[in-house]
């Protein structure tokens, strides 16, 4: 409501009521309701293509089933064709149904074209038309909520005057809603206009104060309305017209994807080069964050890369159970406080027993889902990090009882030795610390430079919240001949060529000693040796593919190519000493460098972690803390090479 209050304080008071259609209000509320619930969307698929560093292409596919629309939504949008302007052309209102398929962040919105399954471009409402319909609906909803109060029919109350007698305050609220929803830009911080000297509050000031007073006095009635207004102001509705005679539609549209900027350092060039070397050692680590409707039941993420890049690891995690875990933690703390008070009355004791059973069963169901997710992903649940949760879940599931003095078995959970105040409070902390509210989908197979992750809502509880936050992390590795293995073979070949030439020049496999030094100082055919040292390594180096500097493949090949270049430098230095007829000792030193340096490079490349995706612990690429096998649990996350966020844009 702060945005509405700010608009009321700054928008000029209109001299006439804004044009808000009664029928358009019903249509606007129906569109807003359908966009929030998205009950007609069966599955949402996002396809990311990651080729260049810092840039990605995102194509969204939406599976729409018109049979899932309720009658209220169909009836409200049936007459929408008569409300839109003539600039959209003549359309058959009987066969076109306007449905919202997505909500786009208002701050990052751009022109979006929606295509059908056969590639035809579908008509869509402009954001101005959609916003005016939603503004009409939100005002009618606000008026209906206020009119339901008992003070609305009392002439002595300000609410009655606002609704029925005083026009300017009511028109001001209408104009403020229209301005909020039709304007794309909004101020980052509220601002106030200072009063002028020598003036007193006039009629305009009284109108603004009246509108603000109504919002303050009846704020308890507008709690849910405020959440609805926030969603309408924050997002645009993408409303398209589809053929009403066909029930199933697959729609596709493309939206820009922004990259979160990494804070600048004092030495940006050195920092960039260090990131390249690190990516070549461990792999290219990328993250993607987005939000999906809380009512969505199925989400599909497809990540494609360039042909020379493979996906080594990928996971998908959502906070769909975040509110549930917070409620469980709060209930456990509350039960611990009540249990510490030791209620003596049987009725209070029985009520506390029922609360304990409900909370621990919910916790057991949550832990069951996490165990099954871990088994499906091939990882283990870190139960050593959640000992209290494990004891409470065991008490709720195993059905153990306690034998009392009468030799009967008491099945009450309050008598179980694991249900203590210490365990209840510890479990509440473990639930939050171990991120039990985040689920996990770990991808294990990556065919044809493409990784796919499927997420489906689990559990049968009520859906709460407006959005579900999705986080995906993936590690990319090089898959071509310029990878660590081939550069290692190249370095060994360069070392072998240098050693073979030294053997031939010295006449012995042992390249040291006085005789060897004298022979290296008097090379008769230096041109042939120089040709071999430069031509053969150079030809082999040219077989390693060169990619654009900003590509992901270039990042992955930075470290191997640096080692390959060092091998060439050693051979070139050996050739330079022969070309300048240097002393035998100098030639011997550079011959040693030309052999040892490539061998060291090959040994370092042999330990290259980017070859083996299993060497990258899950805990270091951002999976929830409850998952993983305990590898590198004490270390932080790997530095991210790039992070995409579809909702917040550039940070």
XYZ file of C-alpha atoms in Angstrom:
651
model
C 0.000 0.000 0.000
C 2.979 2.328 0.282
C 3.050 2.796 -3.475
C -0.648 3.730 -3.462
C -0.111 6.177 -0.606
C 2.779 7.761 -2.463
C 0.666 8.115 -5.593
C -2.145 9.742 -3.600
C 0.299 12.287 -2.187
C 1.785 13.253 -5.571
C -0.873 12.765 -8.265
C -2.859 15.940 -9.052
C -6.470 15.856 -7.918
C -8.618 15.187 -11.004
C -11.518 17.457 -11.881
C -13.584 14.564 -13.219
C -13.716 10.842 -12.511
C -11.288 8.711 -14.535
C -12.761 6.473 -17.193
C -13.133 3.121 -15.481
C -15.470 0.582 -17.030
C -17.754 -1.537 -14.829
C -17.505 -4.443 -17.248
C -13.780 -3.848 -17.613
C -13.449 -4.169 -13.828
C -14.849 -7.706 -13.944
C -12.538 -8.565 -16.837
C -9.521 -7.059 -15.063
C -10.152 -9.017 -11.877
C -10.641 -12.201 -13.892
C -7.334 -11.654 -15.714
C -5.543 -10.915 -12.438
C -7.065 -13.980 -10.788
C -6.114 -16.225 -13.708
C -2.559 -14.852 -13.780
C -2.097 -15.465 -10.056
C -3.491 -18.993 -10.038
C -2.474 -20.078 -13.554
C -4.659 -23.135 -13.118
C -4.840 -23.443 -16.909
C -1.035 -23.817 -17.259
C -0.137 -27.501 -17.153
C 3.624 -27.161 -17.479
C 6.203 -24.419 -17.844
C 9.414 -25.095 -19.773
C 12.397 -22.735 -19.914
C 15.165 -23.338 -22.433
C 18.463 -21.599 -21.734
C 21.255 -21.452 -24.289
C 24.609 -20.565 -22.760
C 27.345 -19.944 -25.333
C 28.872 -16.540 -24.575
C 30.126 -15.515 -21.154
C 27.698 -13.083 -19.541
C 24.906 -13.678 -22.049
C 22.234 -16.316 -22.412
C 19.126 -16.821 -24.488
C 15.902 -17.859 -22.783
C 12.872 -19.294 -24.579
C 9.795 -20.096 -22.491
C 7.241 -22.705 -23.522
C 3.833 -22.846 -21.851
C 1.426 -25.782 -22.088
C -2.081 -24.311 -21.747
C -5.291 -26.294 -21.287
C -8.441 -24.204 -21.726
C -10.497 -26.961 -20.088
C -8.895 -26.046 -16.754
C -10.322 -22.516 -16.822
C -13.291 -22.122 -14.515
C -16.596 -20.730 -15.708
C -16.091 -17.413 -13.954
C -12.871 -16.740 -15.853
C -14.468 -17.742 -19.156
C -17.564 -15.598 -18.614
C -15.574 -12.536 -17.526
C -13.289 -12.593 -20.571
C -16.042 -13.472 -23.068
C -16.804 -9.801 -23.749
C -13.206 -8.626 -23.773
C -13.170 -8.360 -27.560
C -15.598 -5.453 -27.405
C -13.417 -3.541 -24.923
C -10.137 -3.478 -26.822
C -9.392 -0.713 -29.315
C -10.008 -0.769 -33.030
C -6.285 -0.644 -33.754
C -6.157 -4.402 -33.142
C -8.310 -5.078 -36.181
C -11.434 -7.170 -36.624
C -11.469 -10.496 -34.851
C -14.063 -13.150 -34.384
C -14.976 -12.754 -30.714
C -16.696 -16.128 -30.718
C -13.538 -18.143 -31.373
C -10.911 -16.086 -29.538
C -10.330 -16.438 -25.815
C -7.964 -14.072 -24.036
C -5.946 -15.780 -21.315
C -2.916 -14.669 -19.263
C 0.025 -17.041 -19.583
C 2.719 -15.308 -17.519
C 3.605 -12.383 -15.299
C 6.691 -10.454 -16.386
C 8.728 -8.194 -14.085
C 7.730 -4.614 -14.811
C 11.274 -3.249 -14.467
C 12.740 -5.573 -17.111
C 9.827 -5.885 -19.514
C 10.385 -5.532 -23.259
C 8.434 -6.318 -26.398
C 7.361 -9.962 -26.266
C 6.024 -11.906 -29.251
C 4.094 -15.083 -28.516
C 3.980 -17.907 -31.069
C 1.790 -20.976 -31.317
C 2.836 -24.571 -31.834
C 2.850 -24.182 -35.624
C 4.873 -20.945 -35.519
C 2.045 -18.458 -36.042
C 2.231 -15.175 -34.163
C -0.622 -14.774 -31.687
C -2.384 -11.488 -30.845
C -1.860 -10.115 -27.361
C -3.159 -7.224 -25.326
C -0.911 -4.225 -24.933
C 0.311 -3.497 -21.435
C -1.640 -0.233 -21.363
C -4.927 -2.007 -22.114
C -4.247 -4.746 -19.599
C -3.193 -2.266 -16.913
C -6.348 -0.158 -17.328
C -8.524 -3.258 -16.984
C -6.673 -4.341 -13.855
C -6.883 -0.804 -12.422
C -10.658 -0.817 -12.927
C -10.915 -4.174 -11.210
C -8.729 -3.189 -8.256
C -10.749 -0.037 -7.637
C -14.034 -1.948 -7.720
C -12.544 -4.496 -5.354
C -11.338 -1.741 -2.998
C -14.748 -0.112 -3.025
C -16.470 -3.430 -2.369
C -14.201 -4.220 0.594
C -14.777 -0.804 2.161
C -18.525 -0.937 1.496
C -18.746 -4.211 3.420
C -17.819 -2.447 6.649
C -20.608 -1.442 9.024
C -19.536 2.211 8.938
C -20.226 2.460 5.213
C -23.986 2.963 5.802
C -23.640 5.499 8.604
C -23.843 9.114 7.336
C -21.839 10.307 10.356
C -18.785 8.252 9.393
C -16.033 9.416 7.045
C -16.184 6.122 5.180
C -19.775 6.777 4.090
C -18.858 10.246 2.878
C -15.858 8.888 0.984
C -17.938 6.232 -0.758
C -21.086 8.200 -1.559
C -20.798 11.992 -1.014
C -17.242 13.348 -1.339
C -16.148 12.910 -4.944
C -12.616 14.350 -5.111
C -11.005 11.964 -2.591
C -12.606 9.028 -4.382
C -11.500 10.304 -7.805
C -7.976 10.790 -6.406
C -7.807 7.127 -5.373
C -9.055 6.077 -8.812
C -6.473 8.246 -10.590
C -3.716 6.963 -8.300
C -4.534 3.340 -9.116
C -4.624 4.060 -12.848
C -1.298 5.910 -12.652
C 0.366 3.168 -10.644
C -0.630 0.423 -13.038
C -0.260 2.211 -16.381
C 3.100 3.864 -15.680
C 6.123 1.675 -16.218
C 8.497 3.763 -14.109
C 8.182 4.126 -10.346
C 10.300 6.182 -7.939
C 12.940 4.278 -6.032
C 12.185 6.233 -2.840
C 9.078 8.169 -1.788
C 9.379 11.926 -1.877
C 7.291 14.662 -0.286
C 6.566 18.186 -1.425
C 7.282 20.757 1.313
C 4.571 23.340 2.009
C 5.099 26.919 0.914
C 5.523 29.719 3.410
C 2.493 31.781 4.290
C -0.044 29.061 3.329
C -2.527 26.897 5.220
C -4.047 23.492 4.294
C -6.757 23.974 1.692
C -9.408 21.816 0.095
C -6.872 19.822 -1.937
C -4.931 18.990 1.214
C -8.146 17.912 2.901
C -8.957 15.573 -0.014
C -5.540 13.897 0.160
C -5.714 13.561 3.924
C -9.185 12.056 3.649
C -8.031 9.404 1.155
C -4.996 8.528 3.272
C -7.098 8.441 6.452
C -9.474 5.907 4.901
C -6.552 3.639 3.985
C -5.115 3.919 7.504
C -8.349 3.481 9.442
C -9.454 0.431 7.487
C -6.057 -1.101 6.895
C -7.097 -4.251 8.775
C -9.599 -4.938 5.992
C -7.046 -4.324 3.239
C -4.271 -6.748 4.224
C -4.924 -9.220 1.416
C -5.825 -6.390 -0.941
C -2.382 -4.887 -0.322
C -0.721 -8.151 -1.373
C -2.846 -8.244 -4.528
C -1.970 -4.632 -5.332
C 1.742 -5.325 -4.818
C 1.624 -8.201 -7.307
C -0.247 -6.055 -9.845
C 2.181 -3.138 -9.510
C 5.279 -5.346 -9.600
C 4.433 -7.408 -12.690
C 2.893 -7.024 -16.119
C 0.364 -9.568 -17.361
C 1.097 -11.300 -20.649
C -2.394 -11.838 -22.117
C -2.748 -13.564 -25.504
C -5.680 -14.543 -27.662
C -5.980 -18.258 -28.450
C -8.445 -20.309 -30.432
C -11.317 -21.250 -28.153
C -12.247 -24.259 -30.283
C -8.964 -26.029 -29.406
C -8.475 -27.100 -25.801
C -4.718 -27.738 -25.736
C -2.161 -25.118 -26.806
C 1.617 -24.930 -26.646
C 2.787 -21.325 -26.687
C 6.322 -20.013 -26.961
C 7.900 -16.631 -26.312
C 11.380 -15.234 -25.757
C 12.384 -12.738 -23.081
C 15.759 -11.148 -22.298
C 17.872 -12.590 -19.528
C 20.094 -10.281 -17.534
C 23.302 -11.168 -15.784
C 24.058 -10.062 -12.256
C 27.123 -7.876 -12.286
C 30.078 -8.880 -10.152
C 31.560 -6.082 -7.996
C 34.510 -4.342 -9.609
C 37.993 -4.705 -8.137
C 41.055 -2.481 -8.242
C 42.660 -4.640 -10.914
C 39.861 -5.792 -13.241
C 42.186 -7.283 -15.873
C 44.040 -9.422 -13.368
C 40.771 -10.466 -11.777
C 39.344 -11.457 -15.135
C 42.431 -13.487 -16.011
C 42.356 -15.211 -12.631
C 38.726 -16.180 -13.186
C 39.656 -17.638 -16.545
C 42.452 -19.708 -15.044
C 40.179 -20.899 -12.254
C 37.442 -21.854 -14.731
C 39.960 -23.824 -16.751
C 40.981 -25.712 -13.608
C 37.633 -26.593 -12.000
C 35.127 -25.831 -14.710
C 32.794 -22.967 -15.590
C 30.306 -22.472 -12.747
C 27.008 -20.783 -13.691
C 23.852 -20.136 -11.703
C 20.312 -19.330 -12.804
C 17.594 -17.971 -10.541
C 13.971 -17.331 -11.402
C 10.499 -17.349 -9.890
C 7.533 -19.463 -10.901
C 3.906 -19.258 -9.730
C 3.282 -21.070 -6.469
C 0.325 -22.870 -8.055
C 2.400 -24.339 -10.877
C 2.580 -28.099 -10.619
C 5.320 -28.879 -13.167
C 8.450 -27.015 -14.240
C 11.007 -28.085 -16.827
C 14.429 -26.461 -17.251
C 16.555 -27.236 -20.321
C 20.094 -25.845 -20.567
C 21.918 -26.055 -23.874
C 25.562 -25.269 -24.526
C 27.897 -24.953 -27.481
C 28.954 -28.226 -29.189
C 32.447 -27.975 -27.712
C 31.160 -27.625 -24.120
C 29.644 -30.365 -21.955
C 27.626 -30.120 -18.756
C 29.500 -31.831 -15.934
C 26.978 -31.286 -13.130
C 23.592 -29.660 -12.727
C 21.046 -29.351 -9.955
C 17.676 -27.662 -9.531
C 16.285 -26.514 -6.197
C 13.152 -24.593 -5.139
C 11.892 -23.127 -1.878
C 8.385 -24.532 -2.346
C 8.363 -25.815 1.263
C 9.922 -22.698 2.763
C 6.767 -21.498 4.541
C 6.031 -24.988 5.802
C 9.459 -25.356 7.396
C 9.177 -21.953 9.044
C 5.826 -22.948 10.521
C 7.235 -26.262 11.752
C 10.172 -24.501 13.414
C 7.852 -21.982 15.086
C 5.519 -24.749 16.297
C 8.412 -26.759 17.731
C 9.608 -23.752 19.723
C 6.087 -23.061 20.936
C 5.597 -26.679 22.019
C 8.944 -26.628 23.809
C 7.852 -23.582 25.793
C 4.534 -25.208 26.719
C 6.211 -28.484 27.620
C 8.649 -26.646 29.843
C 5.682 -25.159 31.714
C 4.473 -28.754 32.461
C 0.683 -28.344 32.267
C -1.003 -30.449 34.932
C -4.591 -30.329 33.719
C -5.509 -33.421 31.651
C -7.304 -31.320 29.027
C -4.252 -29.114 28.437
C -2.023 -32.171 28.413
C -4.224 -33.830 25.812
C -4.270 -30.681 23.664
C -0.483 -30.476 23.822
C -0.248 -34.161 22.845
C -2.370 -33.521 19.740
C -0.192 -30.570 18.790
C 2.964 -32.642 19.149
C 1.510 -35.406 16.991
C 0.488 -32.976 14.247
C 3.827 -31.166 14.124
C 6.000 -34.287 14.277
C 3.959 -36.023 11.582
C 4.403 -33.001 9.345
C 8.137 -33.031 10.073
C 8.299 -36.764 9.347
C 6.541 -36.262 6.014
C 8.991 -33.494 5.102
C 11.978 -35.672 6.019
C 10.496 -38.548 4.017
C 10.338 -36.380 0.893
C 13.911 -35.221 1.398
C 15.147 -38.812 1.781
C 13.378 -39.901 -1.379
C 14.773 -36.905 -3.280
C 18.259 -37.781 -2.066
C 17.864 -41.424 -3.124
C 16.620 -40.362 -6.556
C 19.575 -37.994 -6.961
C 22.129 -40.510 -5.712
C 23.213 -38.492 -2.658
C 22.818 -38.930 1.071
C 20.912 -36.862 3.607
C 23.279 -35.244 6.085
C 21.655 -36.750 9.168
C 24.772 -36.035 11.209
C 23.871 -32.360 10.853
C 20.283 -33.008 12.092
C 20.452 -35.396 15.057
C 17.488 -33.852 16.894
C 15.279 -34.013 13.805
C 16.206 -37.658 13.348
C 15.210 -38.537 16.902
C 11.875 -36.707 16.686
C 11.030 -38.264 13.316
C 11.861 -41.712 14.681
C 9.555 -41.114 17.639
C 6.706 -40.076 15.307
C 7.106 -42.907 12.769
C 8.221 -46.029 14.613
C 5.150 -46.179 16.865
C 7.168 -46.829 20.014
C 5.456 -46.596 23.394
C 6.536 -46.364 27.003
C 5.543 -48.961 29.635
C 4.041 -47.361 32.724
C 3.772 -48.579 36.303
C 0.505 -50.424 35.636
C 2.378 -52.499 33.029
C 0.367 -50.880 30.251
C 1.945 -49.279 27.165
C 1.446 -45.515 26.875
C 1.630 -44.441 23.217
C 1.656 -40.708 23.945
C 4.492 -38.879 22.243
C 4.931 -36.637 25.268
C 6.180 -39.687 27.179
C 8.698 -40.666 24.523
C 12.266 -40.092 25.772
C 13.244 -38.295 22.555
C 10.503 -35.647 22.869
C 12.293 -33.202 25.142
C 12.477 -29.440 25.209
C 16.140 -29.596 24.182
C 15.410 -31.767 21.142
C 12.419 -29.638 20.127
C 14.431 -26.412 20.189
C 17.442 -28.036 18.529
C 15.238 -29.471 15.764
C 13.749 -26.032 15.107
C 17.264 -24.632 14.580
C 18.340 -27.594 12.432
C 15.358 -27.205 10.099
C 16.380 -23.643 9.237
C 20.156 -24.157 9.250
C 20.041 -27.230 6.988
C 17.587 -25.627 4.522
C 14.980 -28.358 4.756
C 12.568 -26.032 2.996
C 14.556 -26.351 -0.249
C 14.005 -29.444 -2.378
C 16.546 -30.916 -4.800
C 16.609 -32.348 -8.301
C 20.066 -33.575 -9.320
C 20.607 -34.247 -13.012
C 22.729 -37.301 -13.812
C 22.712 -37.667 -17.607
C 23.668 -35.036 -20.147
C 23.120 -36.138 -23.756
C 24.085 -33.959 -26.732
C 25.363 -30.879 -24.852
C 22.021 -30.476 -23.131
C 20.916 -30.887 -19.530
C 17.290 -31.248 -18.478
C 15.823 -30.975 -14.997
C 12.220 -31.809 -14.169
C 10.536 -30.436 -11.071
C 7.094 -31.440 -9.888
C 5.360 -30.195 -6.794
C 5.420 -32.775 -4.011
C 3.098 -33.084 -1.063
C -0.635 -32.590 -0.810
C -0.703 -29.546 1.451
C -2.210 -26.181 0.676
C -0.278 -23.982 -1.722
C 0.851 -20.820 0.007
C 2.739 -17.814 -1.172
C 2.746 -15.916 -4.417
C 5.974 -17.118 -6.008
C 8.348 -20.058 -5.692
C 12.012 -19.233 -6.014
C 13.970 -21.554 -8.326
C 17.748 -21.881 -8.264
C 19.782 -23.931 -10.711
C 23.520 -24.466 -10.743
C 25.638 -26.122 -13.407
C 29.308 -26.800 -14.020
C 30.527 -26.819 -17.618
C 33.656 -28.499 -18.943
C 35.525 -28.610 -22.228
C 34.807 -31.580 -24.469
C 36.991 -30.916 -27.528
C 40.571 -31.533 -28.576
C 41.663 -28.367 -26.797
C 40.781 -29.904 -23.445
C 43.288 -30.749 -20.723
C 43.908 -34.284 -21.966
C 44.877 -33.213 -25.480
C 46.993 -30.289 -24.289
C 48.728 -32.706 -21.924
C 49.539 -34.953 -24.866
C 50.725 -31.908 -26.803
C 53.059 -30.877 -23.948
C 54.474 -34.409 -23.768
C 55.046 -34.347 -27.540
C 56.925 -31.037 -27.311
C 59.073 -32.384 -24.482
C 59.764 -35.556 -26.469
C 60.774 -33.542 -29.559
C 63.177 -31.384 -27.535
C 64.649 -34.404 -25.781
C 65.029 -36.331 -29.049
C 66.833 -33.430 -30.694
C 69.114 -33.110 -27.671
C 69.826 -36.871 -27.826
C 70.724 -36.611 -31.514
C 72.915 -33.562 -30.974
C 74.731 -35.095 -28.007
C 74.749 -38.654 -29.341
C 73.710 -40.109 -26.007
C 70.468 -40.306 -23.948
C 72.327 -38.599 -21.099
C 72.353 -34.912 -21.970
C 74.860 -33.774 -19.344
C 78.626 -33.973 -18.904
C 81.618 -32.210 -20.433
C 81.354 -34.015 -23.758
C 77.656 -33.216 -24.068
C 78.301 -29.557 -23.237
C 80.971 -29.273 -25.930
C 78.731 -30.832 -28.570
C 75.809 -28.548 -27.704
C 78.099 -25.550 -28.066
C 79.166 -26.551 -31.594
C 75.995 -27.486 -33.505
C 76.940 -27.810 -37.187
C 73.456 -27.653 -38.786
C 71.603 -25.228 -36.523
C 69.018 -24.267 -39.151
C 67.598 -27.793 -39.287
C 67.370 -27.977 -35.499
C 65.627 -24.594 -35.337
C 63.180 -25.680 -38.023
C 62.295 -28.833 -36.112
C 61.871 -26.955 -32.813
C 59.551 -24.341 -34.291
C 57.743 -26.076 -37.129
C 56.598 -29.307 -35.479
C 55.345 -27.805 -32.144
C 53.751 -24.948 -34.067
C 51.942 -27.337 -36.392
C 50.691 -29.397 -33.473
C 49.551 -26.247 -31.635
C 47.545 -25.130 -34.660
C 45.510 -28.319 -34.358
C 44.120 -27.027 -31.075
C 40.955 -25.082 -31.941
C 40.816 -21.373 -31.094
C 37.489 -19.944 -29.891
C 36.273 -16.338 -29.415
C 37.595 -14.784 -26.242
C 34.152 -14.095 -24.712
C 32.832 -17.603 -25.237
C 32.428 -20.146 -22.452
C 34.733 -22.527 -24.318
C 37.457 -19.866 -24.221
C 37.137 -19.673 -20.437
C 37.448 -23.434 -20.129
C 40.509 -23.580 -22.369
C 42.443 -20.758 -20.732
C 44.524 -22.852 -18.326
C 45.344 -25.697 -20.775
C 46.271 -23.229 -23.501
C 48.517 -21.320 -21.089
C 50.376 -24.554 -20.386
C 50.567 -25.243 -24.110
C 51.993 -21.790 -24.747
C 54.576 -22.288 -22.014
C 55.664 -25.483 -23.759
C 56.152 -23.547 -26.991
C 58.087 -20.853 -25.103
C 60.521 -23.466 -23.758
C 61.108 -24.932 -27.222
C 61.478 -21.435 -28.728
C 64.052 -20.459 -26.099
C 66.033 -23.647 -26.872
C 65.924 -22.758 -30.583
C 67.073 -19.208 -29.838
C 70.192 -20.401 -28.041
C 71.124 -22.564 -31.043
C 70.420 -19.733 -33.502
C 72.752 -17.387 -31.578
C 75.506 -20.056 -31.258
C 75.471 -19.686 -27.476
C 77.880 -21.453 -25.186
C 77.280 -25.129 -24.468
C 76.312 -24.484 -20.866
C 73.601 -22.005 -21.922
C 72.237 -24.373 -24.564
C 72.216 -27.164 -21.997
C 70.191 -25.071 -19.512
C 67.559 -24.123 -22.100
C 67.403 -27.694 -23.367
C 66.589 -28.745 -19.824
C 63.880 -26.065 -19.644
C 62.441 -27.176 -22.999
C 62.095 -30.734 -21.658
C 61.159 -30.152 -17.997
C 58.671 -27.308 -18.489
C 56.293 -29.285 -20.780
C 56.603 -32.326 -18.490
C 55.584 -30.217 -15.479
C 52.698 -28.773 -17.481
C 51.572 -32.293 -18.405
C 51.692 -33.386 -14.764
C 49.608 -30.403 -13.693
C 47.090 -31.084 -16.435
C 46.921 -34.687 -15.325
C 45.428 -33.464 -12.051
C 42.935 -31.250 -13.826
C 39.636 -31.519 -11.933
C 37.574 -30.426 -14.891
C 38.099 -33.913 -16.376
C 36.228 -35.580 -13.561
C 32.892 -34.074 -12.595
C 32.697 -36.278 -9.486
C 35.578 -34.342 -7.906
C 33.380 -31.226 -7.575
C 31.478 -31.632 -4.281
C 27.785 -30.853 -4.362
C 28.052 -28.732 -1.240
C 30.302 -26.288 -3.096
C 27.945 -25.579 -5.999
C 24.959 -24.401 -3.974
C 22.803 -27.464 -3.237
C 20.760 -27.325 0.000
C 22.826 -28.047 3.075
C 20.779 -31.112 3.985
C 22.063 -32.899 0.849
C 25.504 -34.195 0.018
C 27.984 -36.744 1.271
C 29.861 -34.432 3.586
C 32.602 -33.518 1.102
C 34.161 -30.100 1.716
C 31.283 -29.205 4.027
C 33.443 -26.717 5.882
C 34.399 -24.824 2.719
C 32.390 -22.125 1.049
C 30.767 -22.080 -2.358
C 32.840 -22.023 -5.481
C 33.117 -18.546 -6.993
C 30.423 -18.103 -9.630
C 31.566 -17.209 -13.133
C 28.142 -15.872 -14.085
C 24.768 -15.600 -12.350
C 21.524 -14.998 -14.257
C 18.380 -13.760 -12.552
C 15.177 -13.389 -14.536
C 13.262 -11.421 -11.912
C 15.614 -8.876 -10.383
C 17.714 -8.047 -13.415
C 21.160 -6.497 -12.960
C 22.232 -5.955 -9.344
